[in-house]
Short mmCIF file of C-alpha atoms in Angstrom, two decimals:
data_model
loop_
_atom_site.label_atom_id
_atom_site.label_comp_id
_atom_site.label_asym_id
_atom_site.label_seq_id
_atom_site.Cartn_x
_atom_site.Cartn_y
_atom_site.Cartn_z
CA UNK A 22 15.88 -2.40 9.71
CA UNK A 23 12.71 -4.00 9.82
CA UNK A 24 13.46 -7.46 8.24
CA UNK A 25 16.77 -7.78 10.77
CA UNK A 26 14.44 -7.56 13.36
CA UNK A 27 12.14 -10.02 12.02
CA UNK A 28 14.51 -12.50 11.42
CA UNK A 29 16.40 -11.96 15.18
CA UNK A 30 13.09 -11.92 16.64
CA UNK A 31 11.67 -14.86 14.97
CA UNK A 32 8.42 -13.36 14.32
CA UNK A 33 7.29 -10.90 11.63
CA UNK A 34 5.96 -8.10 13.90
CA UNK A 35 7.67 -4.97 12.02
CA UNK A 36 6.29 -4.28 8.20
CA UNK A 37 9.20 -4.01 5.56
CA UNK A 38 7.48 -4.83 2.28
CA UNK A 39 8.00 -3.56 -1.02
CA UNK A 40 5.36 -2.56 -3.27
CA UNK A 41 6.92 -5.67 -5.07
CA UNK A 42 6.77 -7.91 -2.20
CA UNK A 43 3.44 -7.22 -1.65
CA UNK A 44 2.03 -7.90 -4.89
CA UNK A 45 3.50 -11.23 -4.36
CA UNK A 46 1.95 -12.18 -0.93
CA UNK A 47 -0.89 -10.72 -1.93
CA UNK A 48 -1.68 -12.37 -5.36
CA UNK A 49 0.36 -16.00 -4.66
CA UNK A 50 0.79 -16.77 -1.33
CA UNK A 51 -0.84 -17.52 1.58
CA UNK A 52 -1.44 -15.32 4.97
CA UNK A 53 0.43 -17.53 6.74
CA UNK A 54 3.46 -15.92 8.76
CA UNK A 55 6.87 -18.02 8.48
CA UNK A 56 10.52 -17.87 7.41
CA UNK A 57 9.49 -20.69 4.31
CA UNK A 58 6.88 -18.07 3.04
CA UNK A 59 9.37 -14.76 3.18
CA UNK A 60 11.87 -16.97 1.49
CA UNK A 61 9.33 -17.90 -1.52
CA UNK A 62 8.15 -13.90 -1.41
CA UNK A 63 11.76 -13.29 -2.02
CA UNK A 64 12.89 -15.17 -5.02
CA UNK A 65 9.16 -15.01 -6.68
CA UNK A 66 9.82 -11.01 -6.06
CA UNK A 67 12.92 -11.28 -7.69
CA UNK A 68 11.28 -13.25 -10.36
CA UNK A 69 8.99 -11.27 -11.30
CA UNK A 70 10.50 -7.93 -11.11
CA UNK A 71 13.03 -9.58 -13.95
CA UNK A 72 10.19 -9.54 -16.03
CA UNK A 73 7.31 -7.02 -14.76
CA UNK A 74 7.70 -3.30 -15.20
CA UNK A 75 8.01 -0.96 -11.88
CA UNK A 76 4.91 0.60 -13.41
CA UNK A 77 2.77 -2.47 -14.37
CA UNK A 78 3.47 -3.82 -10.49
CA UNK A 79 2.16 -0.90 -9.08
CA UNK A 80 -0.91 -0.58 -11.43
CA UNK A 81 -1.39 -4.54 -10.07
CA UNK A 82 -0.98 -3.28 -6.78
CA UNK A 83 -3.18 -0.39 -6.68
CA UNK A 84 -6.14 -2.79 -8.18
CA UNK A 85 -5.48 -5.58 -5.40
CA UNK A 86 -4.76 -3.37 -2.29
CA UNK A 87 -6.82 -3.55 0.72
CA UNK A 88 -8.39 -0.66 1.32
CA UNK A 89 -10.99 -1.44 3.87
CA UNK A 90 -12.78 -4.54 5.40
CA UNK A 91 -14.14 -5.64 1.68
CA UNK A 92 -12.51 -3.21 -0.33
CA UNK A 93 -10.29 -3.91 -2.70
CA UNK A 94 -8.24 -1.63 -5.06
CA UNK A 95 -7.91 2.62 -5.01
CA UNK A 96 -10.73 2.30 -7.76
CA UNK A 97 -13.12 0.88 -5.52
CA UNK A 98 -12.44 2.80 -2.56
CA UNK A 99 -12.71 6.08 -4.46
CA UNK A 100 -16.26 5.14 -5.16
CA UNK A 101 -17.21 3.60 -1.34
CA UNK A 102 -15.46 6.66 0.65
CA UNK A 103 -15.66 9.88 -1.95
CA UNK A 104 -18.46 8.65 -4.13
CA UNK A 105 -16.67 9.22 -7.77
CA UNK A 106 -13.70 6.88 -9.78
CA UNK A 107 -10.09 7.58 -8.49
CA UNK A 108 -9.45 9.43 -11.99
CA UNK A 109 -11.71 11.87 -10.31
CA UNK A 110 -9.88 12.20 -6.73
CA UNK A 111 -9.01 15.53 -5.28
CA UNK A 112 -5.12 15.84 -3.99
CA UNK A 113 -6.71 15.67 -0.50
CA UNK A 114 -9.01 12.77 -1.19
CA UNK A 115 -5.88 10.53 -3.03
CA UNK A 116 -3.61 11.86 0.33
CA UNK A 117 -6.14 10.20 2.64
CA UNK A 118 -6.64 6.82 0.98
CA UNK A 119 -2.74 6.68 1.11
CA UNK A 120 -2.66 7.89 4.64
CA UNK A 121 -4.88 4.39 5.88
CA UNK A 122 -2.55 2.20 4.00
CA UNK A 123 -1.11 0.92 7.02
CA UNK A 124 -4.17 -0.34 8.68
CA UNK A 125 -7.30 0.48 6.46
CA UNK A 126 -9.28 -2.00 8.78
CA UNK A 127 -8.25 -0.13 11.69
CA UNK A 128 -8.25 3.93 9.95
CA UNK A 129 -11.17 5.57 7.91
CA UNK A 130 -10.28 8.09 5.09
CA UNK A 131 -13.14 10.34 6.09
CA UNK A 132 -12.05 10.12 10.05
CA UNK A 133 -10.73 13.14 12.36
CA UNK A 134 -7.84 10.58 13.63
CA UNK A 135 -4.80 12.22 14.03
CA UNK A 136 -3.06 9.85 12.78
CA UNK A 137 -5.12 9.91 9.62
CA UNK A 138 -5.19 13.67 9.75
CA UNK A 139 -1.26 14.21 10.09
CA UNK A 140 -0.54 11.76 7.31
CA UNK A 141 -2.41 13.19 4.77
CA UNK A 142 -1.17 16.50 5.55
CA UNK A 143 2.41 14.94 4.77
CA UNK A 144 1.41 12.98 1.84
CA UNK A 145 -0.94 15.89 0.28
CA UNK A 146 2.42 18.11 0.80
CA UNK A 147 4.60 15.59 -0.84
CA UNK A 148 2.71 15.54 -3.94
CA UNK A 149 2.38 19.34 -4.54
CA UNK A 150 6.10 19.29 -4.32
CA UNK A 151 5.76 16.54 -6.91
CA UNK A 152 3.78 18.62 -9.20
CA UNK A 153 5.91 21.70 -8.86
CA UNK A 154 8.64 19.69 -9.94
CA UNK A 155 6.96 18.80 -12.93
CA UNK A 156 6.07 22.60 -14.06
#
C-alpha cells in the first residue's frame, strides 16, 4: 500500500490519493511534502466529504486538475489538445486525457507513447463496458 510505504520510508515517493484528497491539496494546501500536511489533507478530507457530495468533488476536481504545464481542468484541455468543449469529446479523446493523468507535464494526449497509447486502450475499453452496462 502506497501510504505504508510513505510513512516507513519517510518520504512521499509512491501516489495514493483520492479524488477527495486531491481536491484538498489541490484547492487548500500547499505543495509542500511532509507528514504535518498529509495529516491536515486527512481530517480536511474527512471534513469535507461529511458535507460535499461524491459527485460535486469530482465536478471540483475535474475543473481544477492539471492537465498540462498551464492547463487546468478537462474543459480546458478539451479545447488546447482536441480543439472542441469536453461535452464534445470522442470515447477515445476523453480515454487519452485520462490516460496522462499521472504525469500530464511529462505525457501528451496526442503522443504515440506507449504508455499513453496502452492506457487509453484500457480506459477507452473500460468505459464501453460502462455503457453496455447501462443499455
Amino acid at each position: 500500500d502506497a501510504f505504508v510505504e510513505n510513512f516507513r520510508s519517510g518520504r512521499f515517493k509512491y501516489g495514493a490519493s483520492t479524488i477527495s484528497q486531491q481536491v484538498i491539496k489541490n484547492v487548500y494546501l500547499s505543495p509542500t511534502k511532509n507528514p504535518l500536511r498529509k495529516i491536515k489533507e486527512a481530517i480536511l478530507t474527512y471534513r469535507m466529504e461529511q458535507v460535499v457530495s461524491k459527485k460535486r468533488i469530482l465536478e471540483i476536481y475535474l475543473n481544477i486538475i492539471e492537465m498540462g504545464d498551464g492547463i487546468f481542468g478537462v474543459q480546458e484541455a478539451a479545447k488546447y489538445y482536441f480543439g472542441k468543449p469536453a461535452s464534445a469529446l470522442t470515447v477515445n479523446e476523453a480515454a487519452k486525457l485520462a490516460a496522462i493523468l499521472p504525469n500530464p507535464i511529462k505525457y501528451h494526449p496526442n503522443s504515440d507513447q506507449k504508455f499513453v497509447t496502452n492506457r487509453t486502450r484500457i480506459i477507452a475499453s473500460r468505459i464501453a463496458k460502462i455503457e453496455s452496462y447501462k443499455k
